[in-house]
Amino acid sequence: MKKLISLLLITSMLISMSSCSLFDKDNKKVLKVAEEYANAVVEGDIDDLAVLYEDDDEFEGVVGAYIDRYSSRDDTDEIHDIIHDNMTYTIDKKTIKSSKKSGKASVVITFTLIDYDVIYEDLDEDADVDDFIDALEDNTEEAMTIRANVEFELSRDEWKVVDENFETILDVYEFYAEIASYGFGSLHPITLNDFENALGNYDSDYYDSYTYDGIEIGRYFPYGITFRYSSFDDIDEARDCFEQTYDIFEDLVDNNEFDGAYNSYYEGNYGYILFDGASNELQYLGDHLHGGMYLSENVVVYAIATDDSSSYRQKVDEFLAVIGYPIP
């Protein structure tokens, strides 16, 4: 009799556990979506990734735009391809959690990719983008890992990826922006159309373009940032324009009157000034300056955040990445 009662109790407990837990799980389907997600991340397939997200339109607007912005140059596209070709992933099946009742699930995925930053730091000072590409191809075993806790929500009987502010995917894809920031001193003349396209969806109330004394000018000056484009008929005039600001900054740095990071290059008809800091002598521009001034043949470009807010700094960095100029 006692054995019968014990058996009934055990059976009852198993039924209770099944009804509350076992039948509520959906691990196999979550794993399938996780594999599709990880494969799409590795392949860099934005279209395949978008359909896996709960809000695919917002994904296209944020992540798709991010990828497009940093994929506008052939040399960086080749770097992206090398990184994607050597990227792998591991799904930790022991970490899968899912509940159809709550409509939530998660799993840990570890992505392994070339440690591009270490390879970049090992380059010679005069290395160019081709040297970086060669170094990546020769050092694919130099790896870094990114551990991502990927979350899902049940939407119309399908598990969809949810990623607040797309932080997880942008963390994995940080190399797009990082590589753009290397710059490699690659300066090339841009057109006014290039300048306008790099501004993105700008507010036309703060933009104007005109020709003055033979100089083609474009200006965008909303609060917190200043972008300026000047194309001169005479290369010497472009150099004179650049040298005025170049000399001012060099003097400030030499006299310890600039507090922050600073880098400069000037040779022939090419040069740049990169800065991220402040100077009492430049307070009329802003309390903190982040950006640069660039000379490329007959073209001079300014891109400066005059407010230390991260959003203004980001706009400057994104603009410079699109035109392919070094980022401070």
Short mmCIF file of C-alpha atoms in Angstrom, two decimals:
data_model
loop_
_atom_site.label_atom_id
_atom_site.label_comp_id
_atom_site.label_asym_id
_atom_site.label_seq_id
_atom_site.Cartn_x
_atom_site.Cartn_y
_atom_site.Cartn_z
CA MET A 1 0.00 0.00 0.00
CA LYS A 2 2.84 2.39 0.91
CA LYS A 3 4.57 1.59 -2.39
CA LEU A 4 1.37 2.36 -4.28
CA ILE A 5 0.96 5.70 -2.49
CA SER A 6 4.61 6.59 -3.17
CA LEU A 7 4.20 5.71 -6.84
CA LEU A 8 1.09 7.85 -7.10
CA LEU A 9 2.89 10.78 -5.45
CA ILE A 10 5.86 10.50 -7.82
CA THR A 11 3.56 10.25 -10.82
CA SER A 12 1.62 13.27 -9.62
CA MET A 13 4.83 15.27 -9.19
CA LEU A 14 6.04 14.35 -12.68
CA ILE A 15 2.73 15.38 -14.21
CA SER A 16 2.87 18.64 -12.29
CA MET A 17 6.42 19.33 -13.42
CA SER A 18 5.55 18.56 -17.01
CA SER A 19 2.54 20.83 -17.03
CA CYS A 20 4.47 23.72 -15.46
CA SER A 21 7.86 23.33 -17.08
CA LEU A 22 8.61 20.61 -19.61
CA PHE A 23 5.68 21.33 -21.91
CA ASP A 24 6.30 25.06 -21.55
CA LYS A 25 9.80 24.93 -23.00
CA ASP A 26 10.55 25.47 -26.68
CA ASN A 27 14.31 24.98 -26.70
CA LYS A 28 14.55 23.24 -30.08
CA LYS A 29 12.83 26.07 -31.92
CA VAL A 30 14.85 28.69 -30.03
CA LEU A 31 18.06 26.85 -30.93
CA LYS A 32 17.04 26.79 -34.59
CA VAL A 33 16.45 30.55 -34.66
CA ALA A 34 19.68 31.13 -32.70
CA GLU A 35 21.63 29.19 -35.34
CA GLU A 36 19.99 31.18 -38.13
CA TYR A 37 20.85 34.38 -36.30
CA ALA A 38 24.48 33.43 -35.65
CA ASN A 39 24.98 32.33 -39.26
CA ALA A 40 23.57 35.62 -40.55
CA VAL A 41 25.83 37.60 -38.18
CA VAL A 42 28.90 35.70 -39.40
CA GLU A 43 27.91 36.10 -43.04
CA GLY A 44 27.13 39.78 -42.54
CA ASP A 45 23.80 39.26 -44.30
CA ILE A 46 21.70 42.24 -43.23
CA ASP A 47 18.57 41.06 -45.08
CA ASP A 48 18.65 37.65 -43.38
CA LEU A 49 19.25 39.30 -40.02
CA ALA A 50 16.40 41.77 -40.43
CA VAL A 51 13.71 39.08 -40.81
CA LEU A 52 14.86 37.47 -37.55
CA TYR A 53 14.25 40.64 -35.55
CA GLU A 54 10.92 41.52 -34.00
CA ASP A 55 11.10 44.99 -35.53
CA ASP A 56 12.72 44.46 -38.91
CA ASP A 57 12.01 48.00 -40.14
CA GLU A 58 13.78 49.55 -37.16
CA PHE A 59 16.64 47.10 -37.66
CA GLU A 60 17.07 48.28 -41.25
CA GLY A 61 16.89 51.90 -40.13
CA VAL A 62 19.54 51.53 -37.43
CA VAL A 63 21.83 48.56 -38.14
CA GLY A 64 21.36 48.60 -41.91
CA ALA A 65 22.18 52.30 -42.01
CA TYR A 66 25.19 51.74 -39.73
CA ILE A 67 26.62 49.08 -42.06
CA ASP A 68 25.96 51.17 -45.17
CA ARG A 69 27.62 54.21 -43.62
CA TYR A 70 30.86 52.36 -42.94
CA SER A 71 30.87 50.34 -46.18
CA SER A 72 31.20 53.11 -48.72
CA ARG A 73 34.84 52.46 -49.65
CA ASP A 74 36.32 49.54 -51.59
CA ASP A 75 39.36 49.19 -49.33
CA THR A 76 37.32 48.93 -46.13
CA ASP A 77 34.90 46.52 -47.82
CA GLU A 78 37.82 44.16 -48.39
CA ILE A 79 38.75 44.38 -44.71
CA HIS A 80 35.16 43.66 -43.67
CA ASP A 81 35.11 40.61 -45.96
CA ILE A 82 38.29 39.21 -44.39
CA ILE A 83 36.87 39.59 -40.89
CA HIS A 84 33.53 38.02 -41.82
CA ASP A 85 35.22 35.15 -43.69
CA ASN A 86 37.19 34.26 -40.56
CA MET A 87 34.40 34.79 -38.03
CA THR A 88 32.94 31.76 -36.22
CA TYR A 89 30.41 31.19 -33.47
CA THR A 90 29.59 28.75 -30.68
CA ILE A 91 26.15 28.37 -29.14
CA ASP A 92 26.20 27.29 -25.49
CA LYS A 93 23.21 24.95 -25.49
CA LYS A 94 23.35 24.65 -21.71
CA THR A 95 22.37 28.31 -21.43
CA ILE A 96 19.14 28.05 -23.43
CA LYS A 97 16.12 29.29 -21.51
CA SER A 98 12.65 29.40 -23.02
CA SER A 99 9.06 29.75 -21.89
CA LYS A 100 6.12 29.79 -24.26
CA LYS A 101 3.95 31.01 -21.41
CA SER A 102 6.04 34.14 -20.82
CA GLY A 103 6.96 34.40 -24.49
CA LYS A 104 10.63 34.94 -23.65
CA ALA A 105 13.84 33.03 -24.35
CA SER A 106 17.59 33.54 -24.35
CA VAL A 107 20.86 31.79 -25.16
CA VAL A 108 24.56 32.66 -24.99
CA ILE A 109 26.41 32.83 -28.31
CA THR A 110 30.16 33.43 -28.43
CA PHE A 111 31.55 34.96 -31.61
CA THR A 112 35.24 34.59 -32.46
CA LEU A 113 36.84 37.00 -34.92
CA ILE A 114 40.23 38.31 -35.94
CA ASP A 115 41.64 40.69 -33.35
CA TYR A 116 41.92 43.51 -35.87
CA ASP A 117 42.86 46.09 -33.24
CA VAL A 118 45.92 44.17 -32.01
CA ILE A 119 47.02 43.65 -35.61
CA TYR A 120 46.54 47.35 -36.36
CA GLU A 121 48.58 48.39 -33.31
CA ASP A 122 51.48 46.21 -34.53
CA LEU A 123 51.69 48.00 -37.89
CA ASP A 124 54.53 50.37 -38.71
CA GLU A 125 53.75 54.07 -38.41
CA ASP A 126 53.86 54.56 -42.18
CA ALA A 127 51.64 51.55 -42.92
CA ASP A 128 48.77 52.02 -45.34
CA VAL A 129 45.50 50.18 -45.82
CA ASP A 130 47.12 47.55 -48.08
CA ASP A 131 49.62 46.74 -45.33
CA PHE A 132 46.72 46.30 -42.91
CA ILE A 133 44.92 43.96 -45.31
CA ASP A 134 48.08 41.86 -45.71
CA ALA A 135 48.56 41.75 -41.93
CA LEU A 136 44.98 40.56 -41.39
CA GLU A 137 45.38 37.78 -43.95
CA ASP A 138 48.70 36.71 -42.39
CA ASN A 139 47.44 36.72 -38.80
CA THR A 140 44.00 35.12 -38.88
CA GLU A 141 44.95 33.09 -35.80
CA GLU A 142 45.10 36.33 -33.75
CA ALA A 143 41.60 36.11 -32.32
CA MET A 144 39.21 37.86 -29.97
CA THR A 145 35.86 36.68 -28.59
CA ILE A 146 32.58 38.46 -27.95
CA ARG A 147 30.12 36.78 -25.60
CA ALA A 148 26.55 37.76 -26.42
CA ASN A 149 23.42 36.93 -24.45
CA VAL A 150 20.86 36.86 -27.26
CA GLU A 151 17.24 37.32 -26.25
CA PHE A 152 14.05 36.33 -28.06
CA GLU A 153 10.33 37.00 -27.80
CA LEU A 154 7.47 34.91 -29.13
CA SER A 155 5.62 36.77 -31.88
CA ARG A 156 2.75 35.02 -33.72
CA ASP A 157 4.17 31.61 -32.80
CA GLU A 158 7.64 32.56 -34.05
CA TRP A 159 10.69 33.35 -31.94
CA LYS A 160 12.11 36.75 -32.88
CA VAL A 161 15.34 38.40 -31.74
CA VAL A 162 14.91 41.36 -29.39
CA ASP A 163 17.90 43.63 -28.82
CA GLU A 164 17.41 46.87 -26.91
CA ASN A 165 18.95 49.69 -28.96
CA PHE A 166 20.56 46.88 -31.00
CA GLU A 167 23.45 46.88 -28.52
CA THR A 168 24.28 43.19 -29.01
CA ILE A 169 24.61 43.21 -32.79
CA LEU A 170 26.37 46.57 -32.81
CA ASP A 171 28.85 45.23 -30.26
CA VAL A 172 29.72 42.34 -32.59
CA TYR A 173 29.84 44.70 -35.57
CA GLU A 174 31.88 47.36 -33.77
CA PHE A 175 34.75 46.63 -36.14
CA TYR A 176 32.98 48.55 -38.92
CA ALA A 177 33.29 51.84 -37.03
CA GLU A 178 36.65 50.99 -35.46
CA ILE A 179 38.31 50.29 -38.81
CA ALA A 180 36.90 53.49 -40.26
CA SER A 181 38.53 55.37 -37.38
CA TYR A 182 42.02 54.10 -38.31
CA GLY A 183 42.07 56.35 -41.34
CA PHE A 184 45.59 55.41 -42.47
CA GLY A 185 46.12 59.05 -43.42
CA SER A 186 44.22 58.34 -46.63
CA LEU A 187 43.32 61.77 -47.98
CA HIS A 188 41.60 62.33 -51.30
CA PRO A 189 39.73 65.31 -52.70
CA ILE A 190 35.97 65.08 -52.31
CA THR A 191 33.27 66.94 -54.22
CA LEU A 192 30.52 69.11 -52.79
CA ASN A 193 28.12 66.28 -53.63
CA ASP A 194 30.27 63.87 -51.57
CA PHE A 195 30.19 66.36 -48.72
CA GLU A 196 26.40 66.65 -48.83
CA ASN A 197 25.89 62.89 -49.06
CA ALA A 198 28.12 62.34 -46.02
CA LEU A 199 25.92 64.67 -43.98
CA GLY A 200 23.09 62.13 -44.30
CA ASN A 201 19.60 63.31 -43.40
CA TYR A 202 20.62 66.84 -42.49
CA ASP A 203 18.33 69.72 -41.57
CA SER A 204 18.31 72.02 -44.60
CA ASP A 205 17.57 75.02 -42.37
CA TYR A 206 21.19 74.86 -41.21
CA TYR A 207 22.82 74.20 -44.58
CA ASP A 208 23.86 76.48 -47.40
CA SER A 209 26.19 76.30 -50.38
CA TYR A 210 27.49 79.05 -52.63
CA THR A 211 30.48 80.26 -54.61
CA TYR A 212 32.50 83.19 -53.32
CA ASP A 213 35.55 84.68 -55.03
CA GLY A 214 36.04 81.46 -57.00
CA ILE A 215 35.73 79.21 -53.91
CA GLU A 216 32.95 76.60 -53.89
CA ILE A 217 31.64 76.43 -50.32
CA GLY A 218 29.25 74.18 -48.41
CA ARG A 219 28.38 74.79 -44.74
CA TYR A 220 26.32 72.89 -42.21
CA PHE A 221 26.15 74.47 -38.77
CA PRO A 222 23.42 73.21 -36.40
CA TYR A 223 24.04 73.56 -32.66
CA GLY A 224 26.99 71.53 -31.42
CA ILE A 225 28.67 70.74 -34.75
CA THR A 226 30.26 72.54 -37.69
CA PHE A 227 30.95 71.04 -41.10
CA ARG A 228 32.52 73.13 -43.86
CA TYR A 229 33.67 72.33 -47.38
CA SER A 230 35.84 74.64 -49.50
CA SER A 231 37.08 73.88 -53.00
CA PHE A 232 39.64 76.36 -54.32
CA ASP A 233 40.59 77.07 -57.92
CA ASP A 234 44.19 77.45 -56.78
CA ILE A 235 45.93 74.73 -54.73
CA ASP A 236 48.20 77.34 -53.13
CA GLU A 237 45.14 79.14 -51.76
CA ALA A 238 43.90 75.87 -50.28
CA ARG A 239 47.27 75.34 -48.62
CA ASP A 240 47.27 78.88 -47.22
CA CYS A 241 43.81 78.31 -45.74
CA PHE A 242 44.87 75.04 -44.13
CA GLU A 243 48.21 76.38 -42.88
CA GLN A 244 46.58 79.20 -40.91
CA THR A 245 44.72 76.75 -38.68
CA TYR A 246 47.55 74.20 -38.73
CA ASP A 247 50.05 76.77 -37.40
CA ILE A 248 47.64 77.92 -34.67
CA PHE A 249 47.20 74.38 -33.36
CA GLU A 250 50.89 73.56 -33.59
CA ASP A 251 51.70 76.65 -31.50
CA LEU A 252 49.04 75.76 -28.92
CA VAL A 253 50.44 72.25 -28.57
CA ASP A 254 54.06 73.46 -28.42
CA ASN A 255 53.14 75.94 -25.68
CA ASN A 256 51.13 73.36 -23.70
CA GLU A 257 47.99 75.42 -24.26
CA PHE A 258 45.93 72.57 -25.65
CA ASP A 259 44.64 69.99 -23.17
CA GLY A 260 43.72 66.72 -24.83
CA ALA A 261 44.62 64.35 -27.66
CA TYR A 262 46.15 65.85 -30.78
CA ASN A 263 47.67 64.50 -33.98
CA SER A 264 48.76 66.19 -37.19
CA TYR A 265 50.22 65.44 -40.59
CA TYR A 266 51.23 67.81 -43.36
CA GLU A 267 53.21 67.03 -46.47
CA GLY A 268 52.88 68.60 -49.89
CA ASN A 269 49.24 69.16 -50.76
CA TYR A 270 47.88 66.80 -48.10
CA GLY A 271 47.46 67.26 -44.38
CA TYR A 272 45.20 66.96 -41.38
CA ILE A 273 44.81 68.18 -37.81
CA LEU A 274 43.00 65.82 -35.43
CA PHE A 275 41.98 66.98 -31.97
CA ASP A 276 39.89 65.97 -28.99
CA GLY A 277 40.33 68.42 -26.16
CA ALA A 278 40.12 72.05 -25.09
CA SER A 279 42.10 75.27 -25.04
CA ASN A 280 41.41 78.61 -23.38
CA GLU A 281 42.54 80.21 -26.63
CA LEU A 282 39.76 78.46 -28.56
CA GLN A 283 36.84 78.90 -26.17
CA TYR A 284 35.11 81.10 -28.72
CA LEU A 285 34.60 77.89 -30.73
CA GLY A 286 33.47 75.76 -27.80
CA ASP A 287 34.47 74.41 -24.40
CA HIS A 288 35.55 71.08 -25.92
CA LEU A 289 36.51 70.41 -29.53
CA HIS A 290 36.41 67.04 -31.25
CA GLY A 291 37.14 66.63 -34.93
CA GLY A 292 39.59 67.68 -37.55
CA MET A 293 40.61 69.88 -40.45
CA TYR A 294 41.77 68.29 -43.69
CA LEU A 295 43.67 69.40 -46.78
CA SER A 296 43.54 67.30 -49.93
CA GLU A 297 44.93 69.06 -53.00
CA ASN A 298 42.56 71.99 -53.60
CA VAL A 299 39.92 70.95 -51.03
CA VAL A 300 39.75 71.92 -47.35
CA VAL A 301 37.22 70.26 -45.03
CA TYR A 302 36.32 71.06 -41.41
CA ALA A 303 34.37 68.62 -39.22
CA ILE A 304 34.16 69.73 -35.59
CA ALA A 305 31.94 68.95 -32.62
CA THR A 306 31.92 72.04 -30.41
CA ASP A 307 29.91 70.35 -27.66
CA ASP A 308 31.27 67.38 -25.69
CA SER A 309 28.02 65.43 -25.99
CA SER A 310 28.58 61.92 -27.33
CA SER A 311 25.85 62.40 -29.95
CA TYR A 312 27.68 65.35 -31.54
CA ARG A 313 31.00 63.53 -31.45
CA GLN A 314 29.37 60.53 -33.08
CA LYS A 315 27.97 62.66 -35.91
CA VAL A 316 31.45 64.00 -36.64
CA ASP A 317 33.00 60.52 -36.57
CA GLU A 318 30.29 59.10 -38.83
CA PHE A 319 30.72 61.93 -41.33
CA LEU A 320 34.49 61.40 -41.47
CA ALA A 321 34.08 57.65 -41.84
CA VAL A 322 31.80 58.10 -44.84
CA ILE A 323 34.26 60.32 -46.71
CA GLY A 324 37.15 58.10 -45.59
CA TYR A 325 39.14 60.68 -43.63
CA PRO A 326 41.06 59.93 -40.39
CA ILE A 327 38.96 60.14 -37.23
CA PRO A 328 40.36 61.68 -34.02
#
